[in-house]
Each structure stands twice: as structure tokens, then as C-alpha cells.
Amino acid sequence: KAGVTQTPRYLIKTRGQQVTLSCSPISGHRSVSWYQQTPGQGLQFLFEYFSETQRNKGNFPGRFSGRQFSNSRSEMNVSTLELGDSALYLCASSPSGDSAETQYFGPGTRLLVL
Amino acid sequence: GNSVTQMEGPVTLSEEAFLTINCTYTATGYPSLFWYVQYPGEGLQLLLKATKADDKGSNKGFEATYRKETTSFHLEKGSVQVSDSAVYFCALSPSGGSNYKLTFGKGTLLTVNP
């Protein structure tokens, strides 16, 4: 099976712009989660989707949003970018999102905000 | 809330040395526990996991035992190789079904010298 794919792999944006990141989960996986990784804060949970519904959300401002499509592909959007949004954004998928399941991570999208 | 504390390192070892990376957690109930590894420029890969107390996870010579009494999940390897150089993350997901959300430690950078 193909792994989790994320596009684009690299992005450069300026403050105030918005950005959309895309994630395609492993075939058959219906749960998709997003994480932000920064040197200072480490890995932080953004949100999780299952069957097009957001089931869990981390402690991020409303500028961060996401959605999931009927084919389980997911997108996340960050509006009004700030310098502090520069990070590696990781997507992960699992079959159903059960807490004992392994999450499979994509390679990430590296976002640089200037 | 849930939290994971792991030794931050960096840890530098010679090839064939013994490795221990300590990890302790705070959570209610019986969370699932994971070790993930991140190689330079890549996403996270599952190294091993344990989903109930006293379980031992193992993979590629690495081992960790879920100790409920000490709330710990220390990672060990008897003889490290240069190829083990990476960042290692301890993580937990809460018990109680399908609200999947990983909480990570800060990560430990391991460098193995020939």
C-alpha cells in the first residue's frame, strides 16, 4: 500500500497570506490527524477527522481549520499567517482512530512564513 | 491533562554501546504508549508500542515495557548502530476509545559515532 502523502512538501508564504495543505491517507484509513512540529513547542496536535467530521481539536486559534472529504483525503488551512506559524506540518492516518491503533505519518509539509 | 516527559538529550554514544532513553507519563486510566523515530528530513515512523500494562513492545532490537506502577515506558537497545542516529519521541494516546490524539514528549536526539 502507498503511504501517507502530503502536498506540497515545501511552501514559502508572507505574513497575512493564507495557505492550504493537503493530505492523502493510506487507502482504507478513515481517521486523519494533523500535527504541528516546531523546535520550541515540539509536536502539537491540531485536529482529527473521521468520516468528514472533526472529532477532536487541539489548542490552536481559529485561524487553523481543516476538513475531510468523502474519500478521506484531508486539507488544513491557515489564514492570516504569522511568523510563528513557520513549522513542519505532519499528517497521520489510521484505520478508525482507535486509541490503540498505530498512526502512520506522512513526510510533512515545511511552511516558512516571511 | 495528559503529558509525557522524556530525557531531552542530546545523547551521544559509540557504536555497540547500550542505550536507554527515559520516558514517564501522566494520564488517567490506561493509555496506549508509543515510541516514534524521526530521521532527518522525514516524518515520524512507529518504532514500537504497548497498549496495556506490563506489555513489552519490541522492534529492530529496541524494547520498552509499559510500567503502570511507575508510569514509565523507557526505551532500551543493547547495541546501537550508526544507523540508529535519529530523534526519538515517546507518546501516549488516551484510553477510552476513538478520540485519537497523540501527546508527545519533546524528543531525544541520538547520535551514534563509529
Short mmCIF file of C-alpha atoms in Angstrom, two decimals:
data_model
loop_
_atom_site.label_atom_id
_atom_site.label_comp_id
_atom_site.label_asym_id
_atom_site.label_seq_id
_atom_site.Cartn_x
_atom_site.Cartn_y
_atom_site.Cartn_z
CA LYS A 1 0.00 0.00 0.00
CA ALA A 2 1.11 3.51 -0.64
CA GLY A 3 1.94 5.52 2.47
CA VAL A 4 0.53 8.83 3.61
CA THR A 5 1.28 11.56 1.12
CA GLN A 6 1.35 15.28 1.73
CA THR A 7 1.48 18.13 -0.73
CA PRO A 8 3.22 20.39 -1.18
CA ARG A 9 6.41 19.38 0.60
CA TYR A 10 7.69 22.94 0.93
CA LEU A 11 5.97 26.31 0.99
CA ILE A 12 7.11 29.89 1.43
CA LYS A 13 4.47 32.48 2.27
CA THR A 14 4.40 36.00 3.62
CA ARG A 15 2.63 37.29 6.71
CA GLY A 16 -1.07 37.83 6.24
CA GLN A 17 -1.45 35.31 3.45
CA GLN A 18 -3.34 32.05 3.77
CA VAL A 19 -2.24 28.55 2.93
CA THR A 20 -3.86 25.17 2.27
CA LEU A 21 -2.07 21.89 2.88
CA SER A 22 -3.25 18.55 1.58
CA CYS A 23 -3.02 15.02 2.95
CA SER A 24 -3.93 11.70 1.35
CA PRO A 25 -4.20 8.89 3.90
CA ILE A 26 -3.34 5.25 3.41
CA SER A 27 -6.05 3.52 1.41
CA GLY A 28 -8.80 2.31 3.75
CA HIS A 29 -7.86 4.62 6.60
CA ARG A 30 -10.69 6.87 7.67
CA SER A 31 -9.08 8.81 10.50
CA VAL A 32 -6.74 11.68 9.68
CA SER A 33 -4.90 13.78 12.25
CA TRP A 34 -2.76 16.87 11.88
CA TYR A 35 0.22 17.94 14.00
CA GLN A 36 2.46 20.98 14.08
CA GLN A 37 6.16 20.48 14.80
CA THR A 38 8.38 23.37 15.85
CA PRO A 39 11.77 23.44 17.61
CA GLY A 40 10.33 25.36 20.54
CA GLN A 41 6.98 23.66 21.13
CA GLY A 42 7.73 20.22 19.73
CA LEU A 43 4.87 18.18 18.31
CA GLN A 44 1.41 19.55 18.98
CA PHE A 45 -1.93 18.08 17.99
CA LEU A 46 -4.07 20.27 15.73
CA PHE A 47 -7.20 18.25 14.94
CA GLU A 48 -8.53 14.86 13.95
CA TYR A 49 -11.16 13.95 11.38
CA PHE A 50 -13.17 10.81 10.86
CA SER A 51 -15.84 10.34 8.18
CA GLU A 52 -15.76 14.05 7.33
CA THR A 53 -16.36 15.08 10.97
CA GLN A 54 -13.92 16.81 13.26
CA ARG A 55 -13.86 14.72 16.43
CA ASN A 56 -11.05 16.36 18.37
CA LYS A 57 -9.28 19.68 18.29
CA GLY A 58 -6.09 20.91 19.90
CA ASN A 59 -5.41 24.26 21.47
CA PHE A 60 -4.86 26.38 18.37
CA PRO A 61 -6.53 29.63 17.30
CA GLY A 62 -9.43 29.67 14.88
CA ARG A 63 -7.08 30.65 12.06
CA PHE A 64 -6.29 26.96 11.84
CA SER A 65 -9.03 24.93 10.24
CA GLY A 66 -9.44 21.72 8.36
CA ARG A 67 -11.79 19.47 6.56
CA GLN A 68 -12.07 15.93 5.30
CA PHE A 69 -13.61 14.72 2.10
CA SER A 70 -15.68 11.65 1.43
CA ASN A 71 -12.60 9.81 0.11
CA SER A 72 -10.87 10.52 3.48
CA ARG A 73 -8.41 12.99 1.97
CA SER A 74 -7.95 15.97 4.23
CA GLU A 75 -6.90 19.57 3.95
CA MET A 76 -5.87 22.07 6.55
CA ASN A 77 -5.98 25.81 6.11
CA VAL A 78 -4.17 28.54 7.96
CA SER A 79 -5.45 32.06 7.39
CA THR A 80 -3.72 35.35 8.15
CA LEU A 81 -0.32 33.72 8.51
CA GLU A 82 2.01 34.82 11.28
CA LEU A 83 5.77 34.33 11.55
CA GLY A 84 5.18 31.84 14.35
CA ASP A 85 3.25 29.56 12.01
CA SER A 86 6.53 28.52 10.39
CA ALA A 87 6.71 24.82 11.13
CA LEU A 88 6.63 21.30 9.81
CA TYR A 89 3.01 20.20 9.47
CA LEU A 90 2.52 16.46 9.74
CA CYS A 91 -0.49 14.46 8.75
CA ALA A 92 -1.16 10.98 10.09
CA SER A 93 -3.76 8.36 9.31
CA SER A 94 -5.15 5.25 10.97
CA PRO A 95 -7.98 2.88 10.17
CA SER A 96 -10.54 4.15 12.66
CA GLY A 97 -8.77 6.44 15.11
CA ASP A 98 -8.96 3.99 17.97
CA SER A 99 -6.55 5.00 20.70
CA ALA A 100 -4.58 1.73 20.46
CA GLU A 101 -4.04 1.96 16.71
CA THR A 102 -0.78 2.96 15.13
CA GLN A 103 -0.83 6.32 13.41
CA TYR A 104 1.08 6.42 10.12
CA PHE A 105 2.74 9.72 9.38
CA GLY A 106 3.43 11.44 6.10
CA PRO A 107 6.71 13.23 5.33
CA GLY A 108 5.26 16.59 6.25
CA THR A 109 4.89 20.00 4.66
CA ARG A 110 7.50 22.51 5.69
CA LEU A 111 5.99 26.00 5.82
CA LEU A 112 8.14 29.09 6.06
CA VAL A 113 6.39 32.40 6.75
CA LEU A 114 8.41 35.53 5.92
CA GLY B 1 -4.24 16.81 31.33
CA ASN B 2 -2.07 14.21 29.70
CA SER B 3 1.68 14.76 29.47
CA VAL B 4 4.86 12.93 28.52
CA THR B 5 8.31 13.69 29.91
CA GLN B 6 11.40 12.26 28.28
CA MET B 7 15.09 12.98 28.62
CA GLU B 8 15.87 15.60 26.02
CA GLY B 9 19.49 14.88 25.36
CA PRO B 10 21.27 15.15 23.09
CA VAL B 11 22.62 11.69 23.66
CA THR B 12 25.92 10.74 22.03
CA LEU B 13 27.09 7.13 22.07
CA SER B 14 29.71 5.00 20.42
CA GLU B 15 28.65 2.14 18.19
CA GLU B 16 27.70 -1.01 20.15
CA ALA B 17 27.00 0.94 23.34
CA PHE B 18 23.86 0.36 25.43
CA LEU B 19 21.05 2.85 25.03
CA THR B 20 18.39 3.95 27.50
CA ILE B 21 16.01 6.85 26.89
CA ASN B 22 13.73 7.50 29.84
CA CYS B 23 10.07 8.31 29.38
CA THR B 24 7.41 8.90 32.03
CA TYR B 25 3.82 9.91 31.54
CA THR B 26 0.82 11.43 33.27
CA ALA B 27 -2.61 10.24 32.20
CA THR B 28 -5.81 8.84 33.63
CA GLY B 29 -6.73 5.24 33.05
CA TYR B 30 -4.67 3.06 30.77
CA PRO B 31 -3.32 5.00 27.80
CA SER B 32 -1.56 3.36 24.88
CA LEU B 33 2.16 4.14 24.73
CA PHE B 34 4.35 4.57 21.66
CA TRP B 35 7.91 5.26 20.61
CA TYR B 36 8.29 7.02 17.28
CA VAL B 37 11.55 7.77 15.45
CA GLN B 38 12.25 10.66 13.07
CA TYR B 39 15.19 10.54 10.68
CA PRO B 40 16.50 13.81 9.23
CA GLY B 41 14.10 15.36 6.73
CA GLU B 42 11.43 12.73 7.25
CA GLY B 43 8.16 12.23 9.06
CA LEU B 44 7.68 10.02 12.09
CA GLN B 45 7.83 6.23 11.96
CA LEU B 46 6.44 3.95 14.63
CA LEU B 47 9.25 2.11 16.38
CA LEU B 48 7.20 0.12 18.90
CA LYS B 49 4.10 0.32 21.04
CA ALA B 50 2.34 -1.19 24.05
CA THR B 51 -1.36 -0.93 24.72
CA LYS B 52 -1.73 -2.39 28.21
CA ALA B 53 0.21 -2.60 31.44
CA ASP B 54 3.21 -4.98 31.51
CA ASP B 55 3.19 -5.31 27.71
CA LYS B 56 6.62 -5.19 26.10
CA GLY B 57 6.96 -3.61 22.69
CA SER B 58 9.96 -4.56 20.57
CA ASN B 59 11.30 -3.87 17.10
CA LYS B 60 14.75 -3.76 15.42
CA GLY B 61 16.48 -4.57 18.71
CA PHE B 62 14.68 -1.82 20.63
CA GLU B 63 12.46 -2.67 23.60
CA ALA B 64 10.19 -0.84 26.02
CA THR B 65 7.94 -2.15 28.79
CA TYR B 66 4.71 -0.46 29.88
CA ARG B 67 5.05 0.01 33.66
CA LYS B 68 1.83 1.23 35.19
CA GLU B 69 3.20 1.34 38.73
CA THR B 70 5.97 3.78 37.74
CA THR B 71 4.07 5.35 34.79
CA SER B 72 7.09 4.72 32.60
CA PHE B 73 7.92 3.41 29.14
CA HIS B 74 11.72 3.55 28.87
CA LEU B 75 13.34 2.74 25.53
CA GLU B 76 16.36 0.42 25.50
CA LYS B 77 18.69 -1.14 22.97
CA GLY B 78 21.59 -3.39 23.79
CA SER B 79 23.93 -2.38 20.98
CA VAL B 80 23.34 0.76 18.95
CA GLN B 81 24.45 1.31 15.36
CA VAL B 82 25.35 4.44 13.44
CA SER B 83 22.09 3.99 11.51
CA ASP B 84 20.13 4.45 14.77
CA SER B 85 21.07 8.14 14.82
CA ALA B 86 17.74 9.99 14.83
CA VAL B 87 15.29 11.80 17.09
CA TYR B 88 13.16 9.55 19.30
CA PHE B 89 9.74 10.56 20.60
CA CYS B 90 7.75 8.96 23.37
CA ALA B 91 3.99 9.44 23.00
CA LEU B 92 0.68 8.41 24.52
CA SER B 93 -2.89 8.24 23.36
CA PRO B 94 -5.65 8.41 25.94
CA SER B 95 -7.72 5.38 26.84
CA GLY B 96 -11.40 5.33 26.15
CA GLY B 97 -11.92 4.57 22.51
CA SER B 98 -11.96 6.64 19.43
CA ASN B 99 -10.89 10.15 20.34
CA TYR B 100 -7.46 9.68 18.93
CA LYS B 101 -4.90 12.29 19.93
CA LEU B 102 -1.22 11.69 20.49
CA THR B 103 0.60 13.61 23.18
CA PHE B 104 4.35 13.66 22.54
CA GLY B 105 7.43 14.20 24.62
CA LYS B 106 9.95 16.81 23.46
CA GLY B 107 12.10 14.26 21.66
CA THR B 108 15.62 12.96 22.26
CA LEU B 109 18.33 13.42 19.67
CA LEU B 110 20.57 10.36 19.50
CA THR B 111 23.91 10.46 17.70
CA VAL B 112 25.89 7.25 17.34
CA ASN B 113 29.54 7.57 16.36
CA PRO B 114 31.51 4.82 14.62
#
